[in-house]
Coordinates of C-alpha atoms in Angstrom, one line a residue:
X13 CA 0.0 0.0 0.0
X14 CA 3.4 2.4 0.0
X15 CA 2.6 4.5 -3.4
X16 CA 4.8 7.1 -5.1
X17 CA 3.1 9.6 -4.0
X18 CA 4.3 8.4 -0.3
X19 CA 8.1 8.1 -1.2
X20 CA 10.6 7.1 -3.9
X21 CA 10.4 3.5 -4.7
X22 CA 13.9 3.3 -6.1
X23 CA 13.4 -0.5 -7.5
X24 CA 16.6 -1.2 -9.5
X25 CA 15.6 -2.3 -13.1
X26 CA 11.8 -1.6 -12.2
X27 CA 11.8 2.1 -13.6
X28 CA 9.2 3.1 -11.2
X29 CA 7.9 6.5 -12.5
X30 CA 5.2 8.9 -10.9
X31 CA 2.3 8.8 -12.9
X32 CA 0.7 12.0 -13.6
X33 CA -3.2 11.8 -13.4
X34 CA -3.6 13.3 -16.9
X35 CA -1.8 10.4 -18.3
X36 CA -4.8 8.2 -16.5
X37 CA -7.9 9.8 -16.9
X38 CA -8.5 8.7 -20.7
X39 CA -8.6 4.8 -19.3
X40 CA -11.7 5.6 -17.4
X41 CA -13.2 6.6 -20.6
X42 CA -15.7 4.3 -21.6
X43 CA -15.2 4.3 -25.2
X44 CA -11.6 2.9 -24.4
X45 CA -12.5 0.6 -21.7
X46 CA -15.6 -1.0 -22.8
X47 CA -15.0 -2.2 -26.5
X48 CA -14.5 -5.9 -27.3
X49 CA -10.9 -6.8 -27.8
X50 CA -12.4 -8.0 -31.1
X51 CA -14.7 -5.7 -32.2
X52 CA -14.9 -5.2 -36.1
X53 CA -12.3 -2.6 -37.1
X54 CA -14.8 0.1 -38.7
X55 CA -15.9 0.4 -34.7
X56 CA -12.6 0.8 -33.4
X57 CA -11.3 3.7 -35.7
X58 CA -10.2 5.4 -32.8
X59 CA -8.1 2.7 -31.5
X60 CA -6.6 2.5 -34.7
X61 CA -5.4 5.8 -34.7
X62 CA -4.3 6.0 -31.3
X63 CA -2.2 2.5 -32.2
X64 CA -0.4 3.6 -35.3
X65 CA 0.0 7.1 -34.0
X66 CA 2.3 5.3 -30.7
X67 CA 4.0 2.7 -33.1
X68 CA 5.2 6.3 -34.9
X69 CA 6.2 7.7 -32.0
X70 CA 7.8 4.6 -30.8
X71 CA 9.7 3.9 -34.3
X72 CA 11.0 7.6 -34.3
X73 CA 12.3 7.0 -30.2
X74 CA 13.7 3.2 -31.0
X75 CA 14.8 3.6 -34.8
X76 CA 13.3 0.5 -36.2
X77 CA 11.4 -0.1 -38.8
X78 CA 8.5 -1.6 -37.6
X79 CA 6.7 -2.2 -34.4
X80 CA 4.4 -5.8 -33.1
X81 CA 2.4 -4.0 -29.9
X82 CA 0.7 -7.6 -29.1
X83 CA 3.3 -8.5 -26.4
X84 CA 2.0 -8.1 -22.8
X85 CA 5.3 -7.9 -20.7
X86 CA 8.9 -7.3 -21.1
X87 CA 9.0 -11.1 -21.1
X88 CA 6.3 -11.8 -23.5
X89 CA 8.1 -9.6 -25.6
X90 CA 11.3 -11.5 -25.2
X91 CA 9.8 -14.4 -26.5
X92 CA 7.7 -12.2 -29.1
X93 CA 11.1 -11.1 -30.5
X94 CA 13.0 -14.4 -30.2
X95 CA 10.3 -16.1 -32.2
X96 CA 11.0 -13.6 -34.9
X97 CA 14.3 -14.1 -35.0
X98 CA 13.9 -18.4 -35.4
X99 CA 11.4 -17.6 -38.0
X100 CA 13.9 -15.6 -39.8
X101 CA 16.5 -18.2 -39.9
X102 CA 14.3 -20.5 -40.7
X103 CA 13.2 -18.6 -43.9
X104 CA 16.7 -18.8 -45.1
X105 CA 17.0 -22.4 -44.6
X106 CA 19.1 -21.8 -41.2
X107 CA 16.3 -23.4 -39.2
X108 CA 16.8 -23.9 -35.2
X109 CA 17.3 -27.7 -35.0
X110 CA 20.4 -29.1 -34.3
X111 CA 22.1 -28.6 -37.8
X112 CA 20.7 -24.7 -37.3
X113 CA 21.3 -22.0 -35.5
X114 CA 20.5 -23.1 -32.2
X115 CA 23.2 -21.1 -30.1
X116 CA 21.9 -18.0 -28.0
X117 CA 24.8 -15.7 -26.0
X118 CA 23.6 -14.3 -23.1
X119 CA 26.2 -12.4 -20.9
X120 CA 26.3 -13.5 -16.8
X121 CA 25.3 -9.4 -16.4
X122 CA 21.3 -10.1 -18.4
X123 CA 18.0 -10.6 -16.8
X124 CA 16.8 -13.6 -15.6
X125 CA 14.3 -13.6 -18.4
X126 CA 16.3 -14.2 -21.0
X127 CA 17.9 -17.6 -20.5
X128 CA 14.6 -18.6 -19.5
X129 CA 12.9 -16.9 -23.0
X130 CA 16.0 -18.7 -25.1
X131 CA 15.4 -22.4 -23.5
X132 CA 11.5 -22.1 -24.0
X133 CA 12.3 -20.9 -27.6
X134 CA 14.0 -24.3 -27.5
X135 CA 18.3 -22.0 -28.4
X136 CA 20.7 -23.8 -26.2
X137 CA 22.7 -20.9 -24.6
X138 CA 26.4 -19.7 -24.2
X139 CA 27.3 -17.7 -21.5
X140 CA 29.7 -15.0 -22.3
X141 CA 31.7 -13.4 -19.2
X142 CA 32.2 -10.0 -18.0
X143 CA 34.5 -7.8 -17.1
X144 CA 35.4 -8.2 -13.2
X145 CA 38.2 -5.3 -12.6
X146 CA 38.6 -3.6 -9.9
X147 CA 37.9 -0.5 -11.0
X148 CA 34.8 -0.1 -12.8
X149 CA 34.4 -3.7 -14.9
X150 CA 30.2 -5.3 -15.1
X151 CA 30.9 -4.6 -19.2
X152 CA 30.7 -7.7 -21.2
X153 CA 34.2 -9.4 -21.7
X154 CA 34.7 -8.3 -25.5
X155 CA 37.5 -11.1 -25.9
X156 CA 35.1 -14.0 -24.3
X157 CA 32.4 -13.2 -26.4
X158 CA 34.8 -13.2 -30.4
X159 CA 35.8 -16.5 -28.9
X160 CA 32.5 -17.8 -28.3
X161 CA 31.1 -16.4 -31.0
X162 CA 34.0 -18.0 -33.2
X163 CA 33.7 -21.1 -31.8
X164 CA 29.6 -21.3 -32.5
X165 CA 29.5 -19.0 -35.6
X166 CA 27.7 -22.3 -37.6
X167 CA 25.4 -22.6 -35.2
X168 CA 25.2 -18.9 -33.9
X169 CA 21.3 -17.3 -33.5
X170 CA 21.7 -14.6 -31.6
X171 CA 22.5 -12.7 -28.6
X172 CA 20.7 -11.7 -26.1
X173 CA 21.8 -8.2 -24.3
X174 CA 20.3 -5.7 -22.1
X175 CA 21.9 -1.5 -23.0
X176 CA 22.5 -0.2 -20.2
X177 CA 23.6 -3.5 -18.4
X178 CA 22.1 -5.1 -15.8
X179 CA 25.1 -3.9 -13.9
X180 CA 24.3 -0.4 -14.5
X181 CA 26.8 0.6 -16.5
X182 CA 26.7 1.7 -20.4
X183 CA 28.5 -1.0 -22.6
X184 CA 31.1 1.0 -23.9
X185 CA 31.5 -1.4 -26.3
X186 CA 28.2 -2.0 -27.7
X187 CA 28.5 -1.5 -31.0
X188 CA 31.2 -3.5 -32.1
X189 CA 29.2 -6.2 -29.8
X190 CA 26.5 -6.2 -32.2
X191 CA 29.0 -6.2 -35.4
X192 CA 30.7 -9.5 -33.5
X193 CA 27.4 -11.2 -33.6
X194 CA 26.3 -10.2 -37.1
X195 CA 29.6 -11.0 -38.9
X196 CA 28.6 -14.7 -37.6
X197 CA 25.1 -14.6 -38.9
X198 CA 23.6 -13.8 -35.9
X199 CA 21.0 -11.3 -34.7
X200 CA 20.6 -9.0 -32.0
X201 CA 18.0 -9.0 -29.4
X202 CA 18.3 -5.8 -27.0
X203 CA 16.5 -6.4 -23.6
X204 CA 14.5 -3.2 -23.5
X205 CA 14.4 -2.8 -19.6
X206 CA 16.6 -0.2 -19.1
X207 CA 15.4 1.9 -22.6
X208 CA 15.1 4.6 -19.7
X209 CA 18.6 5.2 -20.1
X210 CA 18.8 5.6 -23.7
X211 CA 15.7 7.7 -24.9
X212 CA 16.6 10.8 -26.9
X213 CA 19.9 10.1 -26.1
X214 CA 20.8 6.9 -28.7
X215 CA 18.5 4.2 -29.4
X216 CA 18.5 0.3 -30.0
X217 CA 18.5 0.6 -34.0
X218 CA 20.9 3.2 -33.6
X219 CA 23.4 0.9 -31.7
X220 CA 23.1 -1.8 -33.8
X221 CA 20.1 -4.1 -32.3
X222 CA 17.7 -6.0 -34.6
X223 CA 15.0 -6.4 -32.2
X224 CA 13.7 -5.1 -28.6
X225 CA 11.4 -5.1 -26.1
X226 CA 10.5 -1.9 -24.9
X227 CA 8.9 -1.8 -21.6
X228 CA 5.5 0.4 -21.8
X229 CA 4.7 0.0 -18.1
X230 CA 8.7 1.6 -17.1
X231 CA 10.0 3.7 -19.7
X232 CA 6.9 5.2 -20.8
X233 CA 4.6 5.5 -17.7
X234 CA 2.0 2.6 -17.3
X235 CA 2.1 2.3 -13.6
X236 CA 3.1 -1.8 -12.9
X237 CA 3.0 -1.7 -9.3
X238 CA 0.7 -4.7 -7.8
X239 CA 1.5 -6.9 -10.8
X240 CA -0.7 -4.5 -12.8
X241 CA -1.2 -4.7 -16.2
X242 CA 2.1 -4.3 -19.0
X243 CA 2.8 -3.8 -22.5
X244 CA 6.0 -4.9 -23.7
X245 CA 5.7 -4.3 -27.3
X246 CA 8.8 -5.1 -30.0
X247 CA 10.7 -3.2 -32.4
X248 CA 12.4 -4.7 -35.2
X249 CA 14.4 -3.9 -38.0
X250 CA 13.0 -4.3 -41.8
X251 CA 14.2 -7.7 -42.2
X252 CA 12.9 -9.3 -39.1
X253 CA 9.2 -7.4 -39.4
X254 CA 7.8 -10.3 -41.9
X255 CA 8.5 -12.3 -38.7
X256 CA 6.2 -10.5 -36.0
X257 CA 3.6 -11.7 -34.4
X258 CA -0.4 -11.5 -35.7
X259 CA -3.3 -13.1 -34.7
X260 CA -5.5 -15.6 -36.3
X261 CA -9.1 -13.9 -35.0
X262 CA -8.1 -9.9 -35.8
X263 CA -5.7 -10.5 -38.3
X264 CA -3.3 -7.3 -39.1
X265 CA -2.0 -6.1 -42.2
X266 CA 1.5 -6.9 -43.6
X267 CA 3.7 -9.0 -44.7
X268 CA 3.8 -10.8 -41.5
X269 CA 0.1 -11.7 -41.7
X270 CA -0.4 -15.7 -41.1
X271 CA 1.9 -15.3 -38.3
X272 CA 1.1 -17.1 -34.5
X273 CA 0.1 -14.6 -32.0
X274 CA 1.8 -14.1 -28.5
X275 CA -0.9 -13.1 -26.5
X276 CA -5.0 -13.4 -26.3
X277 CA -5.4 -9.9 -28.2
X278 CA -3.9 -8.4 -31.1
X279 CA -3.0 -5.6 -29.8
X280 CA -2.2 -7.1 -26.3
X281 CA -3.8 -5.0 -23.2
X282 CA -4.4 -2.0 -25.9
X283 CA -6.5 -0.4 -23.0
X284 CA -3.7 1.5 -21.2
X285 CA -2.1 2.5 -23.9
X286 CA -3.7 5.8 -24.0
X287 CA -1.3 6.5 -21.0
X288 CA 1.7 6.3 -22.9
X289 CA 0.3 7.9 -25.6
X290 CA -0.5 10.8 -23.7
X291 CA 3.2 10.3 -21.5
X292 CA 5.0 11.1 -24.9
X293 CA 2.4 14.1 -26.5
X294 CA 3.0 15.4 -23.2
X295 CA 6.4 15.5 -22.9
X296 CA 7.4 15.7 -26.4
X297 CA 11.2 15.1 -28.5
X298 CA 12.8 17.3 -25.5
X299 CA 10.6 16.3 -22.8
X300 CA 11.8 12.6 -23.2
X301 CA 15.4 13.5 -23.3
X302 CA 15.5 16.0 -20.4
X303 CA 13.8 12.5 -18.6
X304 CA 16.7 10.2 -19.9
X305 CA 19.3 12.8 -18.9
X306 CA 18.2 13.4 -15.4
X307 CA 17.2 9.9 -14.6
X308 CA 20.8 9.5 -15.1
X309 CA 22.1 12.4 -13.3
X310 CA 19.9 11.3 -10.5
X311 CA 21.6 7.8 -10.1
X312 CA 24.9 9.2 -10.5
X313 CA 24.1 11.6 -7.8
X314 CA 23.1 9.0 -5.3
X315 CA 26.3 7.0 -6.6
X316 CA 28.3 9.4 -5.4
X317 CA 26.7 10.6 -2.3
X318 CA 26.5 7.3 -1.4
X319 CA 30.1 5.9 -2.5
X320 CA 32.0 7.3 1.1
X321 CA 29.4 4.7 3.1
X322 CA 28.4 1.6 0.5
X323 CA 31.2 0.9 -2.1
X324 CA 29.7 1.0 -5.7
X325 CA 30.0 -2.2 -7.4
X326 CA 30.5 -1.2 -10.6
X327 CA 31.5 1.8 -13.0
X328 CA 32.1 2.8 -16.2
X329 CA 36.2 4.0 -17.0
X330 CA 35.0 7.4 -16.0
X331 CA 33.6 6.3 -12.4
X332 CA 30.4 6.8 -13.4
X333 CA 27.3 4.6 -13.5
X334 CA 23.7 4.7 -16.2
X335 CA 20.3 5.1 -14.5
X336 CA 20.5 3.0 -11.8
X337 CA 23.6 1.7 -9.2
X338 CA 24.7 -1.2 -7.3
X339 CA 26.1 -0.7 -4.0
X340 CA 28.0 -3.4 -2.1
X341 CA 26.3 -5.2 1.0
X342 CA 28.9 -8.0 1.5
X343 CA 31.7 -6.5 3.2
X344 CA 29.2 -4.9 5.7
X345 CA 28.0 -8.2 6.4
X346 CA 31.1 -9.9 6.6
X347 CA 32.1 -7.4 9.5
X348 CA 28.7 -7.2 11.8
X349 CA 26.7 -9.8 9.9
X350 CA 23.6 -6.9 9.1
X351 CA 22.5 -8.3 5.4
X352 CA 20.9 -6.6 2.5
X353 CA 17.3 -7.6 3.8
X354 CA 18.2 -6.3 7.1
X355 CA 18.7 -2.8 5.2
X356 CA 15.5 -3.5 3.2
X357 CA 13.6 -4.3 6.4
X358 CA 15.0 -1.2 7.9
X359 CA 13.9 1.1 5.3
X360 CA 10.4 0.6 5.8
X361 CA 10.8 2.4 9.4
X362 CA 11.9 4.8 7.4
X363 CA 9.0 5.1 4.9
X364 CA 11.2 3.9 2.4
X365 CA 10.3 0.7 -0.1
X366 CA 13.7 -1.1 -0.3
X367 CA 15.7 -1.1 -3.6
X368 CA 16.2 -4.3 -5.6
X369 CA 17.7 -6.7 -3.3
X370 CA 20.4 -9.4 -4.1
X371 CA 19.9 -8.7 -8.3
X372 CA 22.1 -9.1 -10.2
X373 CA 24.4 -9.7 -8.0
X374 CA 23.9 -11.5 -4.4
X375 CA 24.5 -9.5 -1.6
X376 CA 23.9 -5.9 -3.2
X377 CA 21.3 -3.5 -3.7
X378 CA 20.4 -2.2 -6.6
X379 CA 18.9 1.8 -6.8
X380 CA 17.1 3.7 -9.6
X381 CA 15.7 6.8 -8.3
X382 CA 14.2 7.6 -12.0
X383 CA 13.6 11.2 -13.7
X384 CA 10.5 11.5 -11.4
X385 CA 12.6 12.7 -8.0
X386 CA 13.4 15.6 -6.8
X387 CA 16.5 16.4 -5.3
X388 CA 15.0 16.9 -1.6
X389 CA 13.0 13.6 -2.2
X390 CA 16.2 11.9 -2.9
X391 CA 18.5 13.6 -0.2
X392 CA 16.2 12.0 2.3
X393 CA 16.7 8.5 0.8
X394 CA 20.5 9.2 1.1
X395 CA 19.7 10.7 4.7
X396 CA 18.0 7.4 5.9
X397 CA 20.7 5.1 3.9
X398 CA 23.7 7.5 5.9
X399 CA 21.7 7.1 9.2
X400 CA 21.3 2.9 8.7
X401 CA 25.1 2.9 7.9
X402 CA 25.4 4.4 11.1
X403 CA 23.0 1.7 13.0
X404 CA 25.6 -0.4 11.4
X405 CA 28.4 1.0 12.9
X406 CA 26.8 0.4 16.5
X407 CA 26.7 -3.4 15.5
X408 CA 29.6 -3.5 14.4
X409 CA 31.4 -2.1 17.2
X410 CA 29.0 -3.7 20.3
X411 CA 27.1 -1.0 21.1
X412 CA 23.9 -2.9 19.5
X413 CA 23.9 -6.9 19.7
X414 CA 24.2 -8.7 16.8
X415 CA 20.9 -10.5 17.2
X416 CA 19.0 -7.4 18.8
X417 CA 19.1 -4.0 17.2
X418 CA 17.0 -1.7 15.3
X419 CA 18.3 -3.3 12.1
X420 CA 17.5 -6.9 12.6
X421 CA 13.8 -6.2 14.6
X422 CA 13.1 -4.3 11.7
X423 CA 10.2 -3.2 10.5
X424 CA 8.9 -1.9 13.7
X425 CA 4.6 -1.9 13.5
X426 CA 2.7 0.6 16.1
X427 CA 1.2 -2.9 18.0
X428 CA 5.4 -2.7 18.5
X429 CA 6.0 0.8 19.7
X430 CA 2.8 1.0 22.4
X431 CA 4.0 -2.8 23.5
X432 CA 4.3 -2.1 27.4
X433 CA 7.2 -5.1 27.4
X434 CA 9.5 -2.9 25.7
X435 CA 13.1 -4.8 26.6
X436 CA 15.3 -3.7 23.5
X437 CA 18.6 -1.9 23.7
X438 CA 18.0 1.0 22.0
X439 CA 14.7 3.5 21.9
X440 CA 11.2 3.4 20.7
X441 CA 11.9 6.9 19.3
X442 CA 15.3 5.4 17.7
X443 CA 12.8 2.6 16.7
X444 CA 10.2 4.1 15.1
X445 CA 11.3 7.8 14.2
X446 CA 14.7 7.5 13.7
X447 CA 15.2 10.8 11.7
X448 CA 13.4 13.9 12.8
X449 CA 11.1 14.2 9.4
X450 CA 9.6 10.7 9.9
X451 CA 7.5 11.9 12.7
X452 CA 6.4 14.9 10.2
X453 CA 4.3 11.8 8.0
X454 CA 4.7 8.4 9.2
X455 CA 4.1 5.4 7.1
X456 CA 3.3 2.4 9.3
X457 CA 4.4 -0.6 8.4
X458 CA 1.4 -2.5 8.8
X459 CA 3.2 -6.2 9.9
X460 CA 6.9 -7.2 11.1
X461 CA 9.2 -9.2 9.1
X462 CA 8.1 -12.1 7.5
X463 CA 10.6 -15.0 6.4
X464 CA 10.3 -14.6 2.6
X465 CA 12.1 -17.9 2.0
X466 CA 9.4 -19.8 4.5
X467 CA 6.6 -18.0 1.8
X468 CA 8.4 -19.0 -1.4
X469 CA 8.7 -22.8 -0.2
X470 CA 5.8 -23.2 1.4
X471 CA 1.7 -23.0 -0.1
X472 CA -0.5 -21.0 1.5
X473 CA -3.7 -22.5 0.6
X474 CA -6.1 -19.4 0.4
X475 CA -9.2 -21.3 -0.7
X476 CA -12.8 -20.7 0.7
X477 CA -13.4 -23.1 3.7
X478 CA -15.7 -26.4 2.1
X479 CA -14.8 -25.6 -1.6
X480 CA -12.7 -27.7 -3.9

């Protein structure tokens, strides 16, 4: 129930904008909301036109040539795209089996998605190292990946990479990454997740991608919070558009008609498009680059506020990260044994929703604050981060016990705070309102810490009592 308009949700890889309610109010239109999914065309003129208006938009922001919206998520889109791709080999008598192109490369830096998307699509995938050095590193290792592309160039499909890396850093050598994979016959799939980065600033066909997912519900404003609805929609390059998917009930024009569909609809949860639609009017050519260039002076802020308390994992040559950081947990831990979920847990007593936690690398965190932030809005998420380093400190040097301090107890719940049997070593104020301006609006946490693990192992049968 912690919103944006509570706090920053600074979700690494999530792209958690603010949502501005002029973006929302055409969904609660009728004429958007209540029309079949497969209506006949001459009643859905406006749809039309909102559709190809946002595919232009979209081919202008991405530079391909075409655009398939039908894809739901970021993963649908994935698989959208990687079907595509097959289909294009395929057509050029390169088909997937094993005397085919069969060989994805996936670096150890890309979302979990993809390795999963490749092995449903049936690729058997290579991974291709990064760059581990001390200073900076988290770019792919350009030597692993000519080897390994070299070594599978018969069998080479294509190569699945996410611009800016997972690891928050731009791939400074991108483009002779993509000219590696294509001199071997293989194409380029572009993990759209961090487009946030790249808008008005380069793009995917620019770079050298084939095709990509772009994330609707990050980069361009559909609020995803509470598993809520997504569009993940894919651009490709000329070649790869006779290879999109279309949809046997509400067939779309184009070379690529006849084509399997991806998702229930053809135009996937068309419905909240009119949000991004109106995202982009709004904010226009120099709108969405202002966004892209904040969002990353905004993470390179925090990077370097935060770098004198949590070291930052990685960095580009010039010590600087993309949209979103990753700062170091372990040594912390190593030293008083407080974890990343104790930080996470911590930040609720804050008001705080925790960054992404142990992704991709175990034992980190993982922080976007996004274009949406203000400066005083994230100088009190650096405030509460400086304070829990602090906390930390105490642990660390006995003040707090290891097994009873504000960071492991945490989140503390008002049924805590009025509890008469009060027997910890520190405060209910320390507890509860640890920096002066968390008394000003307090966000409850509603329960204490529950064991995540325990939840993901274990069913929870929610069923009405006497039903099957």
């Amino acid at each position: 129930d912690l919103a944006l308009d509570h706090s920053m949700i600074s979700l690494g890889s999530c792209t958690m904008k603010l949502n501005a309610t002029s973006e929302m109010i055409p969904i609660t239109w009728p004429e958007f909301t209540d029309i079949h999914p497969f209506a006949p065309l001459d009643q859905a003129q406006g749809y039309l036109e909102t559709i190809a208006g946002l595919e232009s938009w979209l081919k202008t922001i991405t530079g391909f040539d075409a655009i398939c919206m039908q894809p739901n998520s970021g993963a649908q889109g994935e698989y959208a795209g990687i079907v595509a791709i097959m289909r294009y080999h395929a057509s050029r008598g390169d088909g997937v089996g094993k005397s085919g192109r069969n060989i994805c490369l996936i670096p150890k830096s890309a979302h979990g998605t993809n390795p999963a998307t490749a092995q449903m699509c049936g690729l058997q995938i290579v991974v291709v190292d990064c760059d581990e050095s001390e200073k900076g590193g988290g770019n792919v290792d350009l030597a692993d990946l000519k080897a390994k592309a070299e070594q599978h160039s018969a069998h080479l499909a294509c190569l699945m990479i996410t611009y800016p890396s997972t690891h928050g850093v731009f791939e400074e050598a991108i483009k002779e990454i993509c000219e590696v994979v294509h001199a071997h016959g293989g194409q380029v799939y572009m993990d759209g997740a961090n487009l946030n980065a790249q808008v008005g600033l380069t793009s995917p066909g620019l770079i050298g991608a084939d095709v990509s997912h772009m994330n609707l519900h990050k980069t361009f404003c559909i609020p995803h919070g509470g598993g809520g609805p997504g569009m993940g929609p894919i651009g490709l390059k000329a070649h790869l558009a006779p290879f999109m998917a279309n949809h046997a009930v509400q067939a779309i024009d184009g070379p690529h008609r006849g084509q399997g569909a991806v998702s229930a609809a053809p135009w996937g949860s068309a419905a909240i498009l009119p949000i991004s639609w109106m995202y982009i009017a709004m904010m226009g050519g120099n709108g969405l680059q202002r966004a892209t260039e904040v969002a990353i002076l905004n993470a390179n802020y925090i990077a370097r506020r935060l770098s004198a308390s949590y070291p930052v994992l990685y960095t580009g040559k010039n010590g600087r990260v993309a949209h979103e950081c990753i700062i170091d947990v372990r040594p912390l831990k190593a030293a008083t044994g407080v974890t990343e979920t104790d930080i996470a847990k911590r930040l609720m007593d804050y008001g705080f929703h925790a960054p992404t936690v142990s992704f991709p690398v175990a034992g980190t965190m993982m922080i976007e604050p996004t274009e949406s932030e203000s400066k005083a809005e994230i100088d009190r998420f650096i405030a509460a981060m400086e304070r829990i380093r602090a906390e930390i400190g105490k642990v660390g040097q006995g003040f707090w016990p290891a097994d009873d301090n504000p960071l492991k107890n945490a989140p503390h719940t008002q049924a805590d705070i009025v509890d008469a049997e009060w027997s910890h070593p520190y405060s209910r104020a320390e507890a509860a309102f640890p920096l002066p301006w968390v008394a000003e609006n307090k966000f409850w946490p509603s329960v204490n810490r529950i064991d995540d693990v325990y939840g993901d192992r274990n069913l929870c049968c929610a069923c009405v009592p006497g039903v099957a």
